[in-house]
Amino acid sequence: MPAEGRRPPADHLHPSGSSTCSCCLPQLQLATHRIGRELSRRGFIAGMGASLATLASLGLARPAGAQAAPPTPPILFRNFLLFDGTSTALRGGLGLLVEGNRIKLIATGEMAPPDGARVIDCGGRVMMPGLIDAHWHTIFAALPVPVLLSADIGYIYLAAAAQAERTLMRGFTTVRDLGGPSFALKQAIDDGLVPGPRIYPSGAAITTTGGHGDLRPLSDLPRSPGGPLSYMERTGSANIADSADEVRLRAREQLLQGASQIKLMGGGGVASPRTTLDMFTYSEPEFRAGVEVAADRNTYVAVHAYPSAQIQRAIAAGVQCIEHGHLMDEATARLMAEKDIWLSTQPFIRDDDFPPLTGQSRINLLQVIAGTNTAYALAKEHKIKTAFGTDLLFSSTVAERQGVMLTHLTRWYDNADILRMATSVNAGLLAMSGPRNPYPGKLGVIEEGAFADLLVIDSNSIDDIALLASPEKSLMIIMKDGRIYKDALPA
Ligand SMILES: [Zn+2]
């Protein structure tokens, strides 16, 4: 029997016509093991989804499963009060025509429906643009951490697809994904295979060893450079990068897969019990490496950071968007305003905005909640460009609070400002992806030529923003990309 790793002669004969023999068997086992290890290393199942995207992006073939949705007839909406995403006042007496996936025409008076058009009478209700969540995790929103770290990736994707439909049914027609392997889900949604929001993917959040998002079991340590990747990394949930060069590598890998922006972790976070909020992770040169890679692809880096020192370091490195920022001080707010930096923050005000936490995670959450009011007050006072996001994680129950989070904003903003923030203002942040924008066109507004993403709410004013906390009752029409996903208007 040959020693392991040594090949028997290629022309040796197998007994009784068999295709193998005892001398080949160790070789076969070794080969099988190697193939298995390679598939596993490459995140084979994740790769299947990505490979469809690759085929399409290489112009080789349209993926077989991706059948174009049948065309819908033109739809003419009548008898609604329009909140267009930018102006405060509601406008009545209009007709709105959707053709294909765009708003074709908005006109006053009685508009005649084109041939074959469906006419929808909105009964005097409010029409508004679809909501945008600027900080969402399509893969992580509804599954607990232990499941995410150990379950078959197929199950994780299927659960995320189910949650994507729930997200759309809450009226969120677009989300910006700030970490997680969302590329295949995005493609399936875009191809019309499963219902869900438009996704602006970051791919894997990039973090240091021991930084926020490094949820590896300690049994995975120590990692040696070039050594095998952890499950968390193979699935693209988070990537560990401990030098500027590693940041470049991982950032380029996300862009290769279609990331619309890059997410770097600047410090500790709530969901990482081994971190504290005060700690730094990336140095300024490491941040700069990510910023340069993103800039070379004409997009930007978003950095997870709570305290002022982390925010200032990220800005010094050229970062243009801060995620969270709950612990910033006045000087940092002034700096953000001066440099025109986006603040993508979330109104965490209560324990139940997160699944039950213990230990350091709970300490971190309480620090965030304690900072929320100051952060919003500073953002308003200094007129920082402020995006609305929810960052709800790890619980299907908590994920249902996406609309509730929006209503938390009434502490600082009036209703029109809240709706503007969750539509046209958030769309301004999405547009930062420039040529990496996966949906070039107007989002977050209702105007001619914009994508036909819109909601009809069971109300004749925007005075009661609390309606959006119960979308199952209050949303009568949900349209995304010109297609109606919910129609609960009385016949
Ligand atoms: Zn997040």
Short mmCIF file of C-alpha atoms and ligand atoms in Angstrom, two decimals:
data_model
loop_
_atom_site.label_atom_id
_atom_site.label_comp_id
_atom_site.label_asym_id
_atom_site.label_seq_id
_atom_site.Cartn_x
_atom_site.Cartn_y
_atom_site.Cartn_z
CA MET A 1 0.00 0.00 0.00
CA PRO A 2 1.49 3.35 -0.96
CA ALA A 3 2.17 5.84 1.78
CA GLU A 4 -0.45 8.60 2.08
CA GLY A 5 0.23 11.35 -0.36
CA ARG A 6 2.07 9.07 -2.78
CA ARG A 7 0.28 8.19 -5.99
CA PRO A 8 0.21 4.55 -7.19
CA PRO A 9 1.37 4.11 -10.80
CA ALA A 10 -1.31 5.40 -13.15
CA ASP A 11 -1.33 2.20 -15.22
CA HIS A 12 -1.61 -0.28 -12.35
CA LEU A 13 -4.42 -2.80 -12.72
CA HIS A 14 -7.39 -3.09 -10.43
CA PRO A 15 -8.55 -6.60 -9.57
CA SER A 16 -11.68 -8.06 -11.23
CA GLY A 17 -12.46 -5.05 -13.42
CA SER A 18 -13.13 -2.80 -10.45
CA SER A 19 -12.47 0.89 -10.90
CA THR A 20 -10.52 1.02 -7.68
CA CYS A 21 -8.61 -1.20 -5.30
CA SER A 22 -7.18 -1.20 -1.84
CA CYS A 23 -4.07 0.59 -3.01
CA CYS A 24 -6.14 3.43 -4.55
CA LEU A 25 -8.53 3.77 -1.65
CA PRO A 26 -6.37 5.94 0.60
CA GLN A 27 -5.71 8.13 -2.44
CA LEU A 28 -9.43 8.47 -3.14
CA GLN A 29 -10.17 9.21 0.48
CA LEU A 30 -7.46 11.81 0.48
CA ALA A 31 -8.74 13.37 -2.76
CA THR A 32 -12.33 13.37 -1.48
CA HIS A 33 -11.19 14.95 1.75
CA ARG A 34 -9.25 17.60 -0.19
CA ILE A 35 -12.22 18.38 -2.45
CA GLY A 36 -14.52 18.59 0.58
CA ARG A 37 -12.09 20.86 2.36
CA GLU A 38 -11.76 23.09 -0.71
CA LEU A 39 -15.53 23.34 -1.21
CA SER A 40 -15.93 24.10 2.43
CA ARG A 41 -13.12 26.66 2.32
CA ARG A 42 -14.78 28.42 -0.57
CA GLY A 43 -18.19 28.38 1.16
CA PHE A 44 -19.55 26.13 -1.57
CA ILE A 45 -23.23 26.84 -1.06
CA ALA A 46 -22.64 30.55 -0.78
CA GLY A 47 -20.56 30.19 -3.91
CA MET A 48 -23.46 28.68 -5.84
CA GLY A 49 -25.44 31.86 -5.44
CA ALA A 50 -22.45 34.02 -6.17
CA SER A 51 -21.58 31.97 -9.27
CA LEU A 52 -24.91 32.87 -10.87
CA ALA A 53 -24.07 36.50 -10.33
CA THR A 54 -20.60 35.85 -11.73
CA LEU A 55 -22.00 34.28 -14.90
CA ALA A 56 -24.31 37.18 -15.41
CA SER A 57 -21.62 39.75 -14.64
CA LEU A 58 -19.26 38.09 -17.09
CA GLY A 59 -21.96 38.32 -19.72
CA LEU A 60 -21.83 34.57 -20.25
CA ALA A 61 -25.40 33.60 -19.57
CA ARG A 62 -28.56 34.66 -17.89
CA PRO A 63 -28.98 32.30 -14.94
CA ALA A 64 -31.54 29.61 -15.80
CA GLY A 65 -33.57 30.13 -12.63
CA ALA A 66 -33.84 33.84 -13.12
CA GLN A 67 -36.95 34.17 -15.25
CA ALA A 68 -37.98 37.71 -15.96
CA ALA A 69 -41.27 38.55 -14.26
CA PRO A 70 -44.19 38.84 -16.68
CA PRO A 71 -44.89 42.46 -17.58
CA THR A 72 -47.61 44.12 -15.54
CA PRO A 73 -50.17 46.35 -17.24
CA PRO A 74 -49.92 50.09 -16.58
CA ILE A 75 -51.48 51.12 -13.26
CA LEU A 76 -53.27 54.43 -12.76
CA PHE A 77 -53.71 55.61 -9.17
CA ARG A 78 -56.47 58.10 -8.45
CA ASN A 79 -57.93 59.87 -5.44
CA PHE A 80 -54.92 60.03 -3.13
CA LEU A 81 -53.07 62.63 -1.08
CA LEU A 82 -49.45 62.72 -2.13
CA PHE A 83 -46.49 62.91 0.24
CA ASP A 84 -43.76 62.99 -2.38
CA GLY A 85 -40.80 62.38 -0.05
CA THR A 86 -39.50 65.95 -0.08
CA SER A 87 -42.24 68.53 0.45
CA THR A 88 -44.13 68.96 3.69
CA ALA A 89 -47.55 69.54 2.23
CA LEU A 90 -49.85 66.81 0.96
CA ARG A 91 -51.15 67.34 -2.56
CA GLY A 92 -54.54 66.13 -3.75
CA GLY A 93 -56.39 66.13 -7.05
CA LEU A 94 -53.71 64.12 -8.84
CA GLY A 95 -53.44 61.02 -10.97
CA LEU A 96 -50.29 58.90 -11.03
CA LEU A 97 -49.45 56.48 -13.80
CA VAL A 98 -47.01 53.59 -13.32
CA GLU A 99 -45.61 51.94 -16.42
CA GLY A 100 -43.08 49.16 -16.10
CA ASN A 101 -41.04 49.82 -12.99
CA ARG A 102 -41.18 53.63 -13.15
CA ILE A 103 -43.56 56.45 -12.38
CA LYS A 104 -44.46 57.60 -15.86
CA LEU A 105 -46.71 60.54 -15.19
CA ILE A 106 -48.15 62.62 -12.35
CA ALA A 107 -50.82 65.10 -13.41
CA THR A 108 -53.63 67.13 -11.94
CA GLY A 109 -57.23 66.45 -12.82
CA GLU A 110 -58.90 63.38 -14.19
CA MET A 111 -56.26 61.40 -16.08
CA ALA A 112 -57.57 59.00 -18.72
CA PRO A 113 -56.19 55.47 -18.23
CA PRO A 114 -54.15 54.11 -21.14
CA ASP A 115 -55.39 50.98 -22.90
CA GLY A 116 -55.32 47.92 -20.68
CA ALA A 117 -54.44 49.93 -17.57
CA ARG A 118 -55.64 48.95 -14.14
CA VAL A 119 -57.22 51.86 -12.25
CA ILE A 120 -56.85 52.01 -8.45
CA ASP A 121 -58.98 54.43 -6.43
CA CYS A 122 -57.08 55.13 -3.20
CA GLY A 123 -60.16 56.51 -1.42
CA GLY A 124 -58.50 59.79 -0.42
CA ARG A 125 -55.69 58.01 1.45
CA VAL A 126 -52.06 59.12 1.72
CA MET A 127 -49.58 57.86 -0.86
CA MET A 128 -45.87 58.03 -0.02
CA PRO A 129 -42.57 56.62 -1.27
CA GLY A 130 -41.56 53.17 -0.02
CA LEU A 131 -39.55 53.31 3.22
CA ILE A 132 -35.77 52.92 3.26
CA ASP A 133 -33.83 51.39 6.15
CA ALA A 134 -30.29 52.74 5.97
CA HIS A 135 -28.84 50.18 8.39
CA TRP A 136 -30.26 46.69 8.10
CA HIS A 137 -28.84 43.18 8.11
CA THR A 138 -30.85 41.03 5.73
CA ILE A 139 -29.12 37.83 6.81
CA PHE A 140 -28.81 38.50 10.56
CA ALA A 141 -32.07 40.30 11.37
CA ALA A 142 -34.21 37.38 12.45
CA LEU A 143 -31.90 34.50 13.46
CA PRO A 144 -30.21 34.11 16.86
CA VAL A 145 -26.39 34.25 16.95
CA PRO A 146 -25.87 30.55 17.82
CA VAL A 147 -27.89 29.58 14.73
CA LEU A 148 -25.98 32.01 12.52
CA LEU A 149 -22.66 30.62 13.75
CA SER A 150 -23.50 26.97 13.28
CA ALA A 151 -26.48 26.29 11.03
CA ASP A 152 -26.29 25.07 7.44
CA ILE A 153 -25.86 28.14 5.26
CA GLY A 154 -28.84 26.96 3.19
CA TYR A 155 -31.11 27.28 6.21
CA ILE A 156 -29.70 30.72 6.99
CA TYR A 157 -30.43 31.91 3.44
CA LEU A 158 -33.95 30.48 3.43
CA ALA A 159 -34.72 32.13 6.77
CA ALA A 160 -33.30 35.41 5.45
CA ALA A 161 -35.48 35.14 2.34
CA ALA A 162 -38.57 34.70 4.53
CA GLN A 163 -37.51 37.76 6.54
CA ALA A 164 -36.92 39.74 3.35
CA GLU A 165 -40.58 39.27 2.47
CA ARG A 166 -41.58 40.36 5.98
CA THR A 167 -39.37 43.45 5.54
CA LEU A 168 -41.13 44.37 2.31
CA MET A 169 -44.52 43.78 3.94
CA ARG A 170 -43.55 46.33 6.61
CA GLY A 171 -43.28 48.88 3.81
CA PHE A 172 -39.48 48.89 3.51
CA THR A 173 -38.88 48.69 -0.21
CA THR A 174 -35.12 49.33 0.10
CA VAL A 175 -32.51 48.45 2.70
CA ARG A 176 -28.83 49.23 2.97
CA ASP A 177 -27.19 46.07 4.27
CA LEU A 178 -24.35 46.84 6.68
CA GLY A 179 -22.84 43.39 6.99
CA GLY A 180 -23.66 39.85 5.98
CA PRO A 181 -23.63 37.61 2.90
CA SER A 182 -26.58 39.27 1.18
CA PHE A 183 -25.41 39.05 -2.45
CA ALA A 184 -27.27 35.88 -3.45
CA LEU A 185 -30.45 36.98 -1.66
CA LYS A 186 -30.26 40.33 -3.41
CA GLN A 187 -29.94 38.63 -6.77
CA ALA A 188 -32.87 36.29 -6.10
CA ILE A 189 -35.02 39.28 -5.11
CA ASP A 190 -33.92 41.34 -8.11
CA ASP A 191 -34.67 38.38 -10.40
CA GLY A 192 -38.18 38.16 -8.98
CA LEU A 193 -37.64 34.69 -7.47
CA VAL A 194 -38.51 35.79 -3.93
CA PRO A 195 -40.21 38.96 -2.67
CA GLY A 196 -38.04 41.39 -0.73
CA PRO A 197 -36.61 44.88 -0.67
CA ARG A 198 -33.91 46.31 -2.89
CA ILE A 199 -30.59 45.61 -1.16
CA TYR A 200 -27.51 47.82 -1.12
CA PRO A 201 -25.03 45.19 0.02
CA SER A 202 -21.79 45.74 1.95
CA GLY A 203 -20.99 42.03 2.03
CA ALA A 204 -18.92 40.90 4.97
CA ALA A 205 -18.26 43.54 7.58
CA ILE A 206 -14.50 43.84 7.93
CA THR A 207 -13.13 43.79 11.46
CA THR A 208 -9.94 43.15 13.40
CA THR A 209 -9.26 40.12 15.54
CA GLY A 210 -11.30 40.77 18.67
CA GLY A 211 -13.23 43.62 17.06
CA HIS A 212 -16.98 44.03 16.75
CA GLY A 213 -18.35 41.18 14.66
CA ASP A 214 -15.52 38.76 15.56
CA LEU A 215 -17.84 36.15 17.03
CA ARG A 216 -15.52 33.21 16.40
CA PRO A 217 -15.40 30.55 19.09
CA LEU A 218 -12.17 30.80 21.06
CA SER A 219 -11.40 27.27 19.87
CA ASP A 220 -10.65 28.82 16.45
CA LEU A 221 -7.65 30.63 17.93
CA PRO A 222 -4.88 31.18 17.18
CA ARG A 223 -5.32 32.09 13.54
CA SER A 224 -2.13 32.00 11.54
CA PRO A 225 -1.81 34.19 8.42
CA GLY A 226 -2.89 32.17 5.41
CA GLY A 227 -4.43 29.54 7.67
CA PRO A 228 -7.93 28.12 7.32
CA LEU A 229 -10.81 30.56 7.65
CA SER A 230 -13.47 30.27 10.33
CA TYR A 231 -17.08 29.42 9.43
CA MET A 232 -18.04 33.05 10.04
CA GLU A 233 -15.48 34.16 7.44
CA ARG A 234 -16.20 31.42 4.90
CA THR A 235 -19.88 32.35 4.81
CA GLY A 236 -19.01 36.03 4.33
CA SER A 237 -20.69 37.07 7.57
CA ALA A 238 -17.65 38.97 8.78
CA ASN A 239 -14.04 39.03 7.67
CA ILE A 240 -11.03 39.38 9.93
CA ALA A 241 -8.37 41.76 8.60
CA ASP A 242 -5.45 42.67 10.84
CA SER A 243 -3.36 44.90 8.63
CA ALA A 244 -3.85 47.52 5.93
CA ASP A 245 -3.04 44.88 3.30
CA GLU A 246 -5.63 42.49 4.71
CA VAL A 247 -8.20 45.30 4.75
CA ARG A 248 -7.43 45.93 1.06
CA LEU A 249 -7.83 42.24 0.22
CA ARG A 250 -11.13 41.81 2.05
CA ALA A 251 -12.56 45.11 0.78
CA ARG A 252 -11.70 44.18 -2.80
CA GLU A 253 -13.33 40.80 -2.33
CA GLN A 254 -16.58 42.47 -1.26
CA LEU A 255 -16.46 44.81 -4.27
CA LEU A 256 -15.81 41.85 -6.56
CA GLN A 257 -19.06 40.32 -5.32
CA GLY A 258 -21.00 43.52 -5.96
CA ALA A 259 -20.76 45.50 -2.72
CA SER A 260 -22.23 48.97 -3.11
CA GLN A 261 -20.18 50.24 -0.14
CA ILE A 262 -17.62 48.88 2.31
CA LYS A 263 -18.25 48.42 6.03
CA LEU A 264 -15.36 48.64 8.49
CA MET A 265 -15.65 48.18 12.24
CA GLY A 266 -14.07 51.06 14.17
CA GLY A 267 -14.59 49.79 17.70
CA GLY A 268 -16.66 47.59 19.99
CA GLY A 269 -20.38 46.95 19.65
CA VAL A 270 -23.49 45.78 21.46
CA ALA A 271 -23.76 42.37 19.81
CA SER A 272 -20.13 41.46 20.55
CA PRO A 273 -19.90 40.55 24.24
CA ARG A 274 -16.10 40.43 24.12
CA THR A 275 -15.85 44.08 23.12
CA THR A 276 -16.35 47.36 24.93
CA LEU A 277 -17.51 50.55 23.28
CA ASP A 278 -14.41 52.56 24.21
CA MET A 279 -11.93 50.27 22.44
CA PHE A 280 -10.41 51.13 19.07
CA THR A 281 -9.96 48.47 16.46
CA TYR A 282 -8.56 49.95 13.26
CA SER A 283 -5.68 52.36 13.12
CA GLU A 284 -5.90 55.40 10.86
CA PRO A 285 -3.69 53.80 8.13
CA GLU A 286 -5.88 50.68 8.19
CA PHE A 287 -9.03 52.80 7.76
CA ARG A 288 -7.26 54.67 4.97
CA ALA A 289 -6.49 51.42 3.16
CA GLY A 290 -10.21 50.64 3.03
CA VAL A 291 -11.07 54.19 1.98
CA GLU A 292 -8.55 54.04 -0.88
CA VAL A 293 -9.89 50.72 -2.15
CA ALA A 294 -13.46 52.03 -2.05
CA ALA A 295 -12.44 55.30 -3.70
CA ASP A 296 -10.70 53.38 -6.50
CA ARG A 297 -14.11 51.85 -7.25
CA ASN A 298 -15.81 55.23 -6.84
CA THR A 299 -17.72 54.31 -3.72
CA TYR A 300 -17.31 54.88 0.01
CA VAL A 301 -16.62 53.34 3.39
CA ALA A 302 -19.09 53.29 6.28
CA VAL A 303 -17.52 52.88 9.71
CA HIS A 304 -19.15 51.43 12.79
CA ALA A 305 -18.17 53.78 15.63
CA TYR A 306 -19.83 55.06 18.81
CA PRO A 307 -17.41 57.36 20.68
CA SER A 308 -15.92 60.61 19.43
CA ALA A 309 -12.31 59.43 19.24
CA GLN A 310 -13.20 56.56 16.90
CA ILE A 311 -15.36 58.81 14.75
CA GLN A 312 -12.61 61.42 14.49
CA ARG A 313 -10.01 58.81 13.55
CA ALA A 314 -12.26 57.45 10.81
CA ILE A 315 -12.93 60.93 9.44
CA ALA A 316 -9.20 61.72 9.47
CA ALA A 317 -8.73 58.66 7.25
CA GLY A 318 -11.29 59.92 4.74
CA VAL A 319 -14.37 57.97 5.85
CA GLN A 320 -17.59 59.63 4.66
CA CYS A 321 -20.26 57.83 6.68
CA ILE A 322 -20.41 57.00 10.38
CA GLU A 323 -22.71 54.21 11.50
CA HIS A 324 -24.22 54.76 15.00
CA GLY A 325 -22.23 57.64 16.59
CA HIS A 326 -24.35 57.50 19.74
CA LEU A 327 -21.51 58.63 22.03
CA MET A 328 -20.30 61.61 20.03
CA ASP A 329 -19.59 64.94 21.64
CA GLU A 330 -20.19 68.48 20.42
CA ALA A 331 -16.75 68.93 18.84
CA THR A 332 -17.24 65.74 16.83
CA ALA A 333 -20.70 66.80 15.73
CA ARG A 334 -19.23 70.09 14.54
CA LEU A 335 -16.50 68.24 12.66
CA MET A 336 -19.05 65.98 10.97
CA ALA A 337 -21.08 68.97 9.88
CA GLU A 338 -18.03 70.86 8.61
CA LYS A 339 -16.79 67.88 6.61
CA ASP A 340 -20.28 66.99 5.37
CA ILE A 341 -20.06 63.47 6.84
CA TRP A 342 -23.18 61.30 6.93
CA LEU A 343 -24.47 60.09 10.29
CA SER A 344 -26.34 56.83 9.80
CA THR A 345 -27.78 56.33 13.26
CA GLN A 346 -30.61 54.48 14.98
CA PRO A 347 -33.10 55.59 17.63
CA PHE A 348 -32.35 52.97 20.30
CA ILE A 349 -34.33 54.15 23.29
CA ARG A 350 -35.56 51.00 25.01
CA ASP A 351 -34.37 47.57 26.07
CA ASP A 352 -36.86 45.89 23.79
CA ASP A 353 -35.25 47.45 20.72
CA PHE A 354 -32.81 44.55 21.13
CA PRO A 355 -33.29 40.90 22.08
CA PRO A 356 -32.62 40.22 25.80
CA LEU A 357 -28.91 40.73 26.54
CA THR A 358 -26.67 39.95 29.49
CA GLY A 359 -23.15 40.78 30.61
CA GLN A 360 -20.99 43.15 28.60
CA SER A 361 -23.48 43.26 25.71
CA ARG A 362 -26.11 44.66 28.06
CA ILE A 363 -23.64 47.19 29.47
CA ASN A 364 -22.84 48.26 25.89
CA LEU A 365 -26.54 48.53 24.99
CA LEU A 366 -27.29 50.70 28.02
CA GLN A 367 -24.43 53.03 27.03
CA VAL A 368 -25.88 53.31 23.53
CA ILE A 369 -29.39 54.01 24.81
CA ALA A 370 -27.98 56.63 27.20
CA GLY A 371 -26.31 58.37 24.25
CA THR A 372 -29.21 58.30 21.80
CA ASN A 373 -30.86 61.53 22.89
CA THR A 374 -27.62 63.53 22.82
CA ALA A 375 -26.65 62.16 19.41
CA TYR A 376 -29.95 63.19 17.82
CA ALA A 377 -29.91 66.57 19.56
CA LEU A 378 -26.38 67.25 18.25
CA ALA A 379 -27.25 66.00 14.77
CA LYS A 380 -30.19 68.40 14.65
CA GLU A 381 -28.35 71.34 16.16
CA HIS A 382 -25.41 71.02 13.75
CA LYS A 383 -27.56 70.03 10.77
CA ILE A 384 -25.58 66.84 10.16
CA LYS A 385 -26.84 64.80 7.23
CA THR A 386 -28.70 62.14 9.21
CA ALA A 387 -30.02 58.85 7.87
CA PHE A 388 -32.60 56.65 9.55
CA GLY A 389 -31.82 52.99 10.16
CA THR A 390 -32.89 50.31 12.60
CA ASP A 391 -30.02 47.78 12.88
CA LEU A 392 -32.47 45.28 14.41
CA LEU A 393 -30.72 41.98 14.97
CA PHE A 394 -31.01 38.32 15.89
CA SER A 395 -34.73 38.01 16.56
CA SER A 396 -37.79 37.61 14.35
CA THR A 397 -39.84 39.34 17.07
CA VAL A 398 -37.52 42.33 17.28
CA ALA A 399 -37.32 42.54 13.48
CA GLU A 400 -41.05 43.24 13.44
CA ARG A 401 -40.28 46.51 15.25
CA GLN A 402 -38.81 48.14 12.14
CA GLY A 403 -41.78 50.51 11.87
CA VAL A 404 -41.84 51.06 15.65
CA MET A 405 -38.25 52.33 15.43
CA LEU A 406 -39.41 54.94 12.95
CA THR A 407 -41.99 56.18 15.42
CA HIS A 408 -39.23 56.64 18.06
CA LEU A 409 -38.03 59.59 15.98
CA THR A 410 -41.01 61.69 17.15
CA ARG A 411 -38.87 62.63 20.16
CA TRP A 412 -36.74 64.84 17.91
CA TYR A 413 -38.50 65.41 14.59
CA ASP A 414 -41.93 66.29 13.28
CA ASN A 415 -43.77 63.78 11.15
CA ALA A 416 -42.90 65.26 7.78
CA ASP A 417 -39.20 65.33 8.72
CA ILE A 418 -39.37 61.69 9.86
CA LEU A 419 -40.96 60.59 6.60
CA ARG A 420 -38.49 62.65 4.59
CA MET A 421 -35.61 61.06 6.49
CA ALA A 422 -36.86 57.50 5.84
CA THR A 423 -37.36 58.23 2.13
CA SER A 424 -35.59 61.02 0.21
CA VAL A 425 -32.88 61.74 2.81
CA ASN A 426 -31.93 58.05 3.07
CA ALA A 427 -31.93 57.90 -0.72
CA GLY A 428 -29.28 60.63 -0.66
CA LEU A 429 -27.04 58.30 1.35
CA LEU A 430 -27.72 55.40 -1.04
CA ALA A 431 -26.63 57.60 -3.94
CA MET A 432 -23.17 57.85 -2.36
CA SER A 433 -22.47 54.49 -4.01
CA GLY A 434 -22.15 56.41 -7.29
CA PRO A 435 -21.44 54.02 -10.16
CA ARG A 436 -21.62 51.07 -7.70
CA ASN A 437 -25.29 51.88 -7.09
CA PRO A 438 -27.10 48.65 -8.01
CA TYR A 439 -30.33 50.54 -8.77
CA PRO A 440 -29.38 53.64 -10.75
CA GLY A 441 -32.45 55.82 -10.77
CA LYS A 442 -34.45 57.88 -8.30
CA LEU A 443 -35.49 56.28 -5.03
CA GLY A 444 -37.23 57.74 -1.99
CA VAL A 445 -39.35 60.19 -3.96
CA ILE A 446 -42.59 60.09 -5.88
CA GLU A 447 -41.97 62.00 -9.07
CA GLU A 448 -41.99 61.31 -12.77
CA GLY A 449 -39.19 58.99 -13.79
CA ALA A 450 -38.56 57.66 -10.27
CA PHE A 451 -38.72 53.96 -9.47
CA ALA A 452 -42.31 52.98 -8.71
CA ASP A 453 -41.76 52.10 -5.03
CA LEU A 454 -44.75 53.43 -3.11
CA LEU A 455 -47.13 52.86 -0.23
CA VAL A 456 -50.77 53.77 0.30
CA ILE A 457 -51.53 54.29 4.00
CA ASP A 458 -54.95 53.95 5.60
CA SER A 459 -55.07 57.60 6.65
CA ASN A 460 -55.86 60.97 5.14
CA SER A 461 -53.02 62.78 6.92
CA ILE A 462 -49.46 62.23 8.10
CA ASP A 463 -50.32 63.39 11.61
CA ASP A 464 -50.41 59.90 13.03
CA ILE A 465 -46.98 58.46 12.36
CA ALA A 466 -47.77 55.65 14.83
CA LEU A 467 -49.71 54.02 11.99
CA LEU A 468 -46.40 52.88 10.55
CA ALA A 469 -45.78 50.84 13.70
CA SER A 470 -48.54 48.46 12.61
CA PRO A 471 -47.99 48.08 8.87
CA GLU A 472 -50.08 44.93 8.68
CA LYS A 473 -53.13 47.14 9.38
CA SER A 474 -52.11 50.52 8.04
CA LEU A 475 -50.49 49.70 4.69
CA MET A 476 -53.14 49.24 2.04
CA ILE A 477 -50.86 49.15 -1.01
CA ILE A 478 -47.23 48.11 -1.18
CA MET A 479 -45.66 48.56 -4.60
CA LYS A 480 -41.99 47.91 -5.39
CA ASP A 481 -40.43 48.26 -8.82
CA GLY A 482 -43.87 48.75 -10.36
CA ARG A 483 -45.28 45.52 -8.91
CA ILE A 484 -47.98 45.37 -6.26
CA TYR A 485 -47.03 43.07 -3.37
CA LYS A 486 -49.99 43.97 -1.17
CA ASP A 487 -53.40 45.32 -2.04
CA ALA A 488 -55.75 45.60 0.91
CA LEU A 489 -57.88 48.47 -0.39
CA PRO A 490 -61.58 47.77 -0.09
CA ALA A 491 -63.00 46.65 -3.43
ZN ZN B 1 -25.37 46.84 12.20
#
